[in-house]
JSON list of C-alpha atoms in Angstrom, two decimals:
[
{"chain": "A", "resi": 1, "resn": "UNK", "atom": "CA", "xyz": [0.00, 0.00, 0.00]},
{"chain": "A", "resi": 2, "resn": "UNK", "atom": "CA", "xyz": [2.50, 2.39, 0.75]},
{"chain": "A", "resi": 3, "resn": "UNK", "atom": "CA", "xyz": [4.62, 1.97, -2.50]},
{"chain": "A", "resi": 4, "resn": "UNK", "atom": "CA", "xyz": [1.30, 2.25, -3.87]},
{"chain": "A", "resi": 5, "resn": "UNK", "atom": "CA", "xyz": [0.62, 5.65, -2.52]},
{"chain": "A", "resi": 6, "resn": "UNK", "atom": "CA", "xyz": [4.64, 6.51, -3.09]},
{"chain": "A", "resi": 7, "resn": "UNK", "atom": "CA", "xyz": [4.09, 5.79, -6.81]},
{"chain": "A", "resi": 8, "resn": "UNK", "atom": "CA", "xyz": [0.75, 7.67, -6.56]},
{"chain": "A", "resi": 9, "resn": "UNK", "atom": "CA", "xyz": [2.60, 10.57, -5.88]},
{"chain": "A", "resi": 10, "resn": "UNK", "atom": "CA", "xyz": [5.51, 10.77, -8.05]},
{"chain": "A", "resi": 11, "resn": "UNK", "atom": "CA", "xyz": [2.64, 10.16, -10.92]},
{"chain": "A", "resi": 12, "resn": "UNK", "atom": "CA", "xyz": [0.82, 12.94, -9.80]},
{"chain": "A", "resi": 13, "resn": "UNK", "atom": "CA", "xyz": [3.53, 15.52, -9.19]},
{"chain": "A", "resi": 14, "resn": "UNK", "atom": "CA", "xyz": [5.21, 14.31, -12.55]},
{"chain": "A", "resi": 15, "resn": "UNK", "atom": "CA", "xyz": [1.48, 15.31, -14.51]},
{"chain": "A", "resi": 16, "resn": "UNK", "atom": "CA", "xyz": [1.86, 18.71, -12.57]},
{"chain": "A", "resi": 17, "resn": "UNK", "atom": "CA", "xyz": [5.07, 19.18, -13.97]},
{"chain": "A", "resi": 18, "resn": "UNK", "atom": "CA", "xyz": [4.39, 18.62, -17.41]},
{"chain": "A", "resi": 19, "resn": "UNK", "atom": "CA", "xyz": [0.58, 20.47, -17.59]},
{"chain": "A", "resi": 20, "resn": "UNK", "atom": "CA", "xyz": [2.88, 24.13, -16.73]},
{"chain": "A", "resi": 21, "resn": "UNK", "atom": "CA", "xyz": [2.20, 24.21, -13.02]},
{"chain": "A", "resi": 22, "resn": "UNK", "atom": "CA", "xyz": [5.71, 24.20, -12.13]},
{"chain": "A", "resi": 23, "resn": "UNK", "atom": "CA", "xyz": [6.84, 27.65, -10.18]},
{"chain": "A", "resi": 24, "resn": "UNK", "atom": "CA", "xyz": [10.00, 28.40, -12.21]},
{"chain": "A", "resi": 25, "resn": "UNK", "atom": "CA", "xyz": [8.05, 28.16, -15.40]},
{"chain": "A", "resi": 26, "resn": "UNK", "atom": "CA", "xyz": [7.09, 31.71, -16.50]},
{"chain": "A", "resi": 27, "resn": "UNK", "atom": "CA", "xyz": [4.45, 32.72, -19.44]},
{"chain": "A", "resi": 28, "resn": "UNK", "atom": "CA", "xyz": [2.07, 35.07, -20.64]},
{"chain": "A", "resi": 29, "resn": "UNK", "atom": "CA", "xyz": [-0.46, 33.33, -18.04]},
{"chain": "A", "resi": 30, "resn": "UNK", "atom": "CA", "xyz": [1.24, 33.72, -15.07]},
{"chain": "A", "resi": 31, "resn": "UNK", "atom": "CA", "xyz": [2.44, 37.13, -16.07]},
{"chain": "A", "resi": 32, "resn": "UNK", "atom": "CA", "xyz": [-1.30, 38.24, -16.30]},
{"chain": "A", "resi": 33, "resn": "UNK", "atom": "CA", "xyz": [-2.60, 36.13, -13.39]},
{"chain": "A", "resi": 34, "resn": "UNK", "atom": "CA", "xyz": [0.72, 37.97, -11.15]},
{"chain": "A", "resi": 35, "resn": "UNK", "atom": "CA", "xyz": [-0.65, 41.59, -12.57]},
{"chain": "A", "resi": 36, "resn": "UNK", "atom": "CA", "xyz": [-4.31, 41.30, -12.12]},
{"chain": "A", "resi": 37, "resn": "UNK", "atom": "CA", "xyz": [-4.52, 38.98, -8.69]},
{"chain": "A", "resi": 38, "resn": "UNK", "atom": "CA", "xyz": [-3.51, 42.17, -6.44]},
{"chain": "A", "resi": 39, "resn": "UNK", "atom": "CA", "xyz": [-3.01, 45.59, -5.98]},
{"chain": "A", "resi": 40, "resn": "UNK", "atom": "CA", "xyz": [0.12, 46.58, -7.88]},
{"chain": "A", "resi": 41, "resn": "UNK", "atom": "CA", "xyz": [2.24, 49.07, -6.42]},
{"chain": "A", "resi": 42, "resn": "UNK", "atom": "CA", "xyz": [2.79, 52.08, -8.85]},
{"chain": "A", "resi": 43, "resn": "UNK", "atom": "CA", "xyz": [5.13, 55.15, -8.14]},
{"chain": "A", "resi": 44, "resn": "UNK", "atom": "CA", "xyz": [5.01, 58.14, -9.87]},
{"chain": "A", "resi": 45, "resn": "UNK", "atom": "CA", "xyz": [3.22, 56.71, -12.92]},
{"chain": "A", "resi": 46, "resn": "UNK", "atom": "CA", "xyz": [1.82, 58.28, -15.83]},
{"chain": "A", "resi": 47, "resn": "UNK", "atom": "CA", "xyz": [-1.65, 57.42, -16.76]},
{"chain": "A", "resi": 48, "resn": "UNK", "atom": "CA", "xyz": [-4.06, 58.69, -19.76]},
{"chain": "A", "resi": 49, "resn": "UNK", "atom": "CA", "xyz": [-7.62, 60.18, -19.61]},
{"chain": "A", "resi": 50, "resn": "UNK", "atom": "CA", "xyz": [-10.20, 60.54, -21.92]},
{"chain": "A", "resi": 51, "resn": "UNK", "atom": "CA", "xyz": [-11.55, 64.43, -22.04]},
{"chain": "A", "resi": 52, "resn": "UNK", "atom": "CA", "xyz": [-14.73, 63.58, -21.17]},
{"chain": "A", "resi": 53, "resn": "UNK", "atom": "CA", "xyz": [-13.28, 61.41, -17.95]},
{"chain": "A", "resi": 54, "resn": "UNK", "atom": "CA", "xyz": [-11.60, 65.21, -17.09]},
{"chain": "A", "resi": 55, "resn": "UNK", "atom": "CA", "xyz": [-14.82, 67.14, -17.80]},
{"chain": "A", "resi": 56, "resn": "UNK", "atom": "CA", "xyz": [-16.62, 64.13, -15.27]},
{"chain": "A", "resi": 57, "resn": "UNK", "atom": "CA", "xyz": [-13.72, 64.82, -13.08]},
{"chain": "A", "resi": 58, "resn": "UNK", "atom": "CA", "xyz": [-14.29, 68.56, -12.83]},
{"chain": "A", "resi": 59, "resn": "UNK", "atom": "CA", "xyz": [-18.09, 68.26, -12.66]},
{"chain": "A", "resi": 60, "resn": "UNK", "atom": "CA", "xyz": [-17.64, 65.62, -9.81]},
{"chain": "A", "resi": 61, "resn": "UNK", "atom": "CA", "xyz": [-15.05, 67.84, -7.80]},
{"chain": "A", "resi": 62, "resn": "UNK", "atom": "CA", "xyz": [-12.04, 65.62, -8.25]},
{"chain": "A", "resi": 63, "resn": "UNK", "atom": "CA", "xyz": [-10.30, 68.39, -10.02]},
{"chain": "A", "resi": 64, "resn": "UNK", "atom": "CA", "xyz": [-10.66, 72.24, -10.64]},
{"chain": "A", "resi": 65, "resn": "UNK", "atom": "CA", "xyz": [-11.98, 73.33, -14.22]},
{"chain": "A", "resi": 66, "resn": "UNK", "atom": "CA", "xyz": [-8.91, 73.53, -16.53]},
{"chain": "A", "resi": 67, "resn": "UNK", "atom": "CA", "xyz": [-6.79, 76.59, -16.45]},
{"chain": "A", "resi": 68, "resn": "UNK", "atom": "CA", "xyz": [-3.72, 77.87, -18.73]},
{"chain": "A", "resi": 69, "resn": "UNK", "atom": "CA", "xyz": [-0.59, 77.76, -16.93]},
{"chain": "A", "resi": 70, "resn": "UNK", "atom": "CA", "xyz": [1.84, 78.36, -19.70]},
{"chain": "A", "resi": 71, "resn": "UNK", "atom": "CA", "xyz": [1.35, 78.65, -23.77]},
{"chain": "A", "resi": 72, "resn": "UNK", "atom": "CA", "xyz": [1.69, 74.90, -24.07]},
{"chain": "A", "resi": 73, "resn": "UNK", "atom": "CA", "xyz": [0.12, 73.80, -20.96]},
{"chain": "A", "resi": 74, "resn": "UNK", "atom": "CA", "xyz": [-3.39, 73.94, -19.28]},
{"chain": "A", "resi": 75, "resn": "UNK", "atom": "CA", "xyz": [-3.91, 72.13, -16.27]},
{"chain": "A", "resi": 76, "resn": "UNK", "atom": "CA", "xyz": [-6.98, 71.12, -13.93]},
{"chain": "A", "resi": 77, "resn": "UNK", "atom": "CA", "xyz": [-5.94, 70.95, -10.05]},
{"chain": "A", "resi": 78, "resn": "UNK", "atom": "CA", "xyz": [-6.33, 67.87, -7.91]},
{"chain": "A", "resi": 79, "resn": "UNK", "atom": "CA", "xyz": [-9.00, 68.73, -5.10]},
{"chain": "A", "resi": 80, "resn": "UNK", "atom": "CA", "xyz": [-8.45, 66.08, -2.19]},
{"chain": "A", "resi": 81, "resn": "UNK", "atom": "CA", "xyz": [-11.20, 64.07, -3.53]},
{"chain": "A", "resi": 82, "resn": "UNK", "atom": "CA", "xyz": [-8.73, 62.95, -6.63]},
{"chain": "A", "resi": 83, "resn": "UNK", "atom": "CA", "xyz": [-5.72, 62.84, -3.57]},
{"chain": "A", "resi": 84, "resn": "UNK", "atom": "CA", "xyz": [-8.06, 60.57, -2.27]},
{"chain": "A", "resi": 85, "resn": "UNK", "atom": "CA", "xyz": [-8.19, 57.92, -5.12]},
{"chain": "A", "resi": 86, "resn": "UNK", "atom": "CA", "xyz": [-4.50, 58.01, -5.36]},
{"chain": "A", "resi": 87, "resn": "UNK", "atom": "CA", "xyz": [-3.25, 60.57, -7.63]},
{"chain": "A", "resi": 88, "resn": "UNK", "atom": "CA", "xyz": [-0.73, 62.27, -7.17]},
{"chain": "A", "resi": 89, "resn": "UNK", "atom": "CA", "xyz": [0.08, 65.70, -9.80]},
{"chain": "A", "resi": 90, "resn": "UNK", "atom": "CA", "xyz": [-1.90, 67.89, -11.37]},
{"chain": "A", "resi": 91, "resn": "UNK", "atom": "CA", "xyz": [-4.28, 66.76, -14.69]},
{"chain": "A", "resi": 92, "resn": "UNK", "atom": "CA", "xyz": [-2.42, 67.75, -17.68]},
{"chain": "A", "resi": 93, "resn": "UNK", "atom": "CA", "xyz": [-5.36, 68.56, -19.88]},
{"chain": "A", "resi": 94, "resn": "UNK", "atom": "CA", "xyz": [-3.29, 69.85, -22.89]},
{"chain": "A", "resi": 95, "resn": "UNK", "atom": "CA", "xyz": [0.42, 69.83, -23.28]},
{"chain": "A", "resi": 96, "resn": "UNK", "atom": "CA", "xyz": [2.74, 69.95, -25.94]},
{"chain": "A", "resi": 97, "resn": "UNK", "atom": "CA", "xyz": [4.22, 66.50, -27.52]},
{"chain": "A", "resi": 98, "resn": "UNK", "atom": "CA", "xyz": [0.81, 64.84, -25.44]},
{"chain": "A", "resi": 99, "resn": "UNK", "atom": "CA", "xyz": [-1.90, 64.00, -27.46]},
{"chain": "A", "resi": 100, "resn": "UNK", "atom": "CA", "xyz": [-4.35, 63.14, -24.25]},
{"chain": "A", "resi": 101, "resn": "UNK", "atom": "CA", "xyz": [-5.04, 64.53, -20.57]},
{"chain": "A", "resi": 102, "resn": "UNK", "atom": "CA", "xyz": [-3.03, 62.35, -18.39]},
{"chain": "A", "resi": 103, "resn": "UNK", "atom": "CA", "xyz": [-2.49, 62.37, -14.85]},
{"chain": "A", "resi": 104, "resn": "UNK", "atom": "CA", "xyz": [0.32, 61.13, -12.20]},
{"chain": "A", "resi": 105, "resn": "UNK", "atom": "CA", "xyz": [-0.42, 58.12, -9.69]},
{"chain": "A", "resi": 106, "resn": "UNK", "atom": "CA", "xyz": [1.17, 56.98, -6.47]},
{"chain": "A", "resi": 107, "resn": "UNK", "atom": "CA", "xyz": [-0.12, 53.95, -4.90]},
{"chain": "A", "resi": 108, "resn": "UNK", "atom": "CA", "xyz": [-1.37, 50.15, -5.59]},
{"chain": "A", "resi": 109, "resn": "UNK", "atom": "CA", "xyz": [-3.78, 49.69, -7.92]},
{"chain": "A", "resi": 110, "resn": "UNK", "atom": "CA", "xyz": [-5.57, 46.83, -9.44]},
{"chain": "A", "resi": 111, "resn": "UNK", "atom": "CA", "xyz": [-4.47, 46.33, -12.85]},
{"chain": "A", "resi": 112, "resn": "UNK", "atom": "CA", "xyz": [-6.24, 45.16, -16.36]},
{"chain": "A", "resi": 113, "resn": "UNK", "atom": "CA", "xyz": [-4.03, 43.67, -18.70]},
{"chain": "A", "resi": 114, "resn": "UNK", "atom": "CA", "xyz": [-5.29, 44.40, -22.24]},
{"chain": "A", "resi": 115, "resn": "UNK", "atom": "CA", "xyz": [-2.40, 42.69, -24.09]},
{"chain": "A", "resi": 116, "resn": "UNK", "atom": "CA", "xyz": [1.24, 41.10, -23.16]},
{"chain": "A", "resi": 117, "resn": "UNK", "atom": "CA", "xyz": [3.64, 42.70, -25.75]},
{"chain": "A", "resi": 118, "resn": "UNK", "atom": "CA", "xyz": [6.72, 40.87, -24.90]},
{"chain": "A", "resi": 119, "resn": "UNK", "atom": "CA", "xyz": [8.29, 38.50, -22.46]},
{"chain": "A", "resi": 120, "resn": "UNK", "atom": "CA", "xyz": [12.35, 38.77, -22.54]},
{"chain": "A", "resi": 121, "resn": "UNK", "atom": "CA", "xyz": [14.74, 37.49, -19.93]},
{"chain": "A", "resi": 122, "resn": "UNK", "atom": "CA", "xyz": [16.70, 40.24, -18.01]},
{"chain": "A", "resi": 123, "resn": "UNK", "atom": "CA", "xyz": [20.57, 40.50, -17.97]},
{"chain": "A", "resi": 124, "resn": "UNK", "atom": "CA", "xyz": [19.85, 38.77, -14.26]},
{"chain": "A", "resi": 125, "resn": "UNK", "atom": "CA", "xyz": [19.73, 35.55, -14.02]},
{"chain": "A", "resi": 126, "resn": "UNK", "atom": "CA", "xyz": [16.01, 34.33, -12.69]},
{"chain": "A", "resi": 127, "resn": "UNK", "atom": "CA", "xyz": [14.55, 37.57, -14.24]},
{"chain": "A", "resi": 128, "resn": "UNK", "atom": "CA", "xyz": [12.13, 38.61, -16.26]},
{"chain": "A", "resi": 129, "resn": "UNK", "atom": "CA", "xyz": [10.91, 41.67, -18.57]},
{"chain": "A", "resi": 130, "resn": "UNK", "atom": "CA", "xyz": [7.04, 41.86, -19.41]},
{"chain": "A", "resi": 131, "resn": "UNK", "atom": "CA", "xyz": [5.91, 44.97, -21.52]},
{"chain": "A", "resi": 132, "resn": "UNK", "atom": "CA", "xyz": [2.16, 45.02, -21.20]},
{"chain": "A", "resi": 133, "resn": "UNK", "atom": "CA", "xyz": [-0.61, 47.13, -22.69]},
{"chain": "A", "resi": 134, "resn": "UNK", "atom": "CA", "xyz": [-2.79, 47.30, -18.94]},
{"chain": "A", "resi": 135, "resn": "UNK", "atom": "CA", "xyz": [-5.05, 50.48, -16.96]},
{"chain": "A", "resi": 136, "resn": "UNK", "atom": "CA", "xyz": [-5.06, 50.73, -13.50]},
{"chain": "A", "resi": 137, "resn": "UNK", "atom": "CA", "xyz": [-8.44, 50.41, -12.07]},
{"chain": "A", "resi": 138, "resn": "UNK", "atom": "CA", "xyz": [-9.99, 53.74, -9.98]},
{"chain": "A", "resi": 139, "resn": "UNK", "atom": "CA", "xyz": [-13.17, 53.41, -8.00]},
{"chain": "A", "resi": 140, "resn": "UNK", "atom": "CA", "xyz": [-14.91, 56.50, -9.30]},
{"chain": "A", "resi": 141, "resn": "UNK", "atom": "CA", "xyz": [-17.65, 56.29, -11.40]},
{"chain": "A", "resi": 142, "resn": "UNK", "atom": "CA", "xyz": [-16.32, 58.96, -13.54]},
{"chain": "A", "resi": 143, "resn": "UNK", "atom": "CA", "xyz": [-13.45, 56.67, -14.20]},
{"chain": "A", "resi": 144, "resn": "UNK", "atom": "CA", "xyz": [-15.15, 53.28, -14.95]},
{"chain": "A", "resi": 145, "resn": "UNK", "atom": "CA", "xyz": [-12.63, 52.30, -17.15]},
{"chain": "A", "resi": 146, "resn": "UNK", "atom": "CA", "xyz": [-9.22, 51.32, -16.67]},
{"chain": "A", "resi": 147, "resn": "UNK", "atom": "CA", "xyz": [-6.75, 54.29, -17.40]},
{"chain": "A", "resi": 148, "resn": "UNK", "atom": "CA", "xyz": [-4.19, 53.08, -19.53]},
{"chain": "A", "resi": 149, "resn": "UNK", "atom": "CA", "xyz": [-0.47, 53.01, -18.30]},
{"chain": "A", "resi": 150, "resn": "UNK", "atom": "CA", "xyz": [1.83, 55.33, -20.47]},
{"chain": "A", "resi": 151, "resn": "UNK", "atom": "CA", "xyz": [5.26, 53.39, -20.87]},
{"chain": "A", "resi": 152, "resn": "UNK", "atom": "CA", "xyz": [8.77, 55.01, -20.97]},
{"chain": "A", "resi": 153, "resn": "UNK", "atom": "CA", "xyz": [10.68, 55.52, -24.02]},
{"chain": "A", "resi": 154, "resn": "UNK", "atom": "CA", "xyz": [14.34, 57.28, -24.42]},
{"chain": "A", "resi": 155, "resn": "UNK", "atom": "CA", "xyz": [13.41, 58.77, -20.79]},
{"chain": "A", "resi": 156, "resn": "UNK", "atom": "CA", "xyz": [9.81, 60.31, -21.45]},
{"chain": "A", "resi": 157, "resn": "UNK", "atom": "CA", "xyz": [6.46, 59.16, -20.91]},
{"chain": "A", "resi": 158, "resn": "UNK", "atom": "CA", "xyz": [4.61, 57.54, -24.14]},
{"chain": "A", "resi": 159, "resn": "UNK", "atom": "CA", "xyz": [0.75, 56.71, -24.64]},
{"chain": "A", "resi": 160, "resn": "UNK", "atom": "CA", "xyz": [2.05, 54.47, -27.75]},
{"chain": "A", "resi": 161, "resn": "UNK", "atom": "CA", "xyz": [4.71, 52.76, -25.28]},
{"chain": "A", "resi": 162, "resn": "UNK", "atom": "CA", "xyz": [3.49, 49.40, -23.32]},
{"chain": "A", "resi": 163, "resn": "UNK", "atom": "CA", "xyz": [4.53, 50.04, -19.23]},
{"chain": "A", "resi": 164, "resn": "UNK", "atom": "CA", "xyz": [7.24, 47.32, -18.17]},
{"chain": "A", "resi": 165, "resn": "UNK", "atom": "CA", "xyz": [7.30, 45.22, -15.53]},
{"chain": "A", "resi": 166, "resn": "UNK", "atom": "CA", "xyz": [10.00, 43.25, -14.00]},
{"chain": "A", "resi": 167, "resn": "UNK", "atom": "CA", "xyz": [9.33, 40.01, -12.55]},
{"chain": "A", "resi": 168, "resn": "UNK", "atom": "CA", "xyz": [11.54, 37.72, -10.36]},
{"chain": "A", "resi": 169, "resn": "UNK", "atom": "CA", "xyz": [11.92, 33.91, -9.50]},
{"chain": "A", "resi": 170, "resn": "UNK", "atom": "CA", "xyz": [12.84, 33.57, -5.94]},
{"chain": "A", "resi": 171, "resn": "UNK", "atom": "CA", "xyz": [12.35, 30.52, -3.54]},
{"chain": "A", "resi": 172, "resn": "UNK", "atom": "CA", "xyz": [8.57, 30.27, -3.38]},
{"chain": "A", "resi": 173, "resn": "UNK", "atom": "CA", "xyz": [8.10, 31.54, -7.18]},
{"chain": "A", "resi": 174, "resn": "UNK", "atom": "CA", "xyz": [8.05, 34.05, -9.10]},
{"chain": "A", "resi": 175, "resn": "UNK", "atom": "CA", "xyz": [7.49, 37.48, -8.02]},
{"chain": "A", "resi": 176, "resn": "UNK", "atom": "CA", "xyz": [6.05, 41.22, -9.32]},
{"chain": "A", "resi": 177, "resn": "UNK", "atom": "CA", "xyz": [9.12, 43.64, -8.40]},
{"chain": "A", "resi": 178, "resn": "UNK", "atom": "CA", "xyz": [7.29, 46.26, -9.89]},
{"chain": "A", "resi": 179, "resn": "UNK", "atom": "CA", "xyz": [7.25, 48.79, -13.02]},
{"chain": "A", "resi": 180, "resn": "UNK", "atom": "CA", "xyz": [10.65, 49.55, -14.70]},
{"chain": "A", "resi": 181, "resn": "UNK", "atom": "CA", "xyz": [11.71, 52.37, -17.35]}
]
């Protein structure tokens, strides 16, 4: 009976290994499952806004009504309500080389992932790279959907440019370290 249960085992943990369930292996699944399971800590992120989520904004008190703070910029000010819900600068209604409002964020946020762009290993051993296409999620009804993540490219923030996200394997699995640029 006991080899029986012995052999029962080594089956079973042998079909585990070979269905993907194995901790060190790392895919687009896991990568998604990791960045939508729990709040995601963000610092200083960029994140876009639809106008008519800033007009909503304005009309619901989050923010001031948008005034002109230089020739290229016009700005709406963050009342405590928007403090509140985690951001963290200013919404940048109009600005030059922007195409949208965007906004800064500090703090964890759920996460949808619209699309993985990449997975590439890391000049670290155990390490991994994930550019994603993903909004954080704000519990406003003025901001129902997810605002997108703006990504980094050659040092400045880009709607067009997926956010990255490094990921580590350690002893009990893989890891979110958090957002890199």
């Amino acid at each position: 009976m006991t080899n029986f249960r012995v052999l029962l085992v080594g089956m079973a943990s042998l079909c585990l290994t070979s269905c993907g369930w194995n901790s060190s292996e790392f895919n687009e699944g896991k990568a998604r499952g990791m960045l939508e399971a729990k709040p995601v800590p963000l610092e200083g992120e960029q994140v876009t806004l639809t106008q008519q989520q800033v007009d909503c904004g304005v009309g619901a008190e989050l923010w001031d009504s948008p005034s002109k703070v230089s020739r290229e910029r016009v700005v709406s000010r963050l009342n405590s309500a928007a403090r509140d819900l985690k951001f963290n600068d200013d919404v940048s209604v109009t600005e030059t080389g922007y195409r949208q409002p965007y906004a800064q964020v500090r703090g964890a946020f759920m996460l949808q992932v619209d699309e993985i762009t990449s997975i590439r290993d890391s000049k670290e051993q155990g390490v991994k790279i994930v550019d994603v296409k993903a909004g954080i999620k704000v519990n406003h009804s003025c901001l129902a959907n997810p605002l997108p993540i703006m990504g980094v490219k050659h040092g400045s923030f880009s709607a067009d440019v997926p956010a990255s996200f490094e990921f580590s394997l350690q002893n009990d699995g893989w890891h979110i370290d958090g957002m890199i640029h």
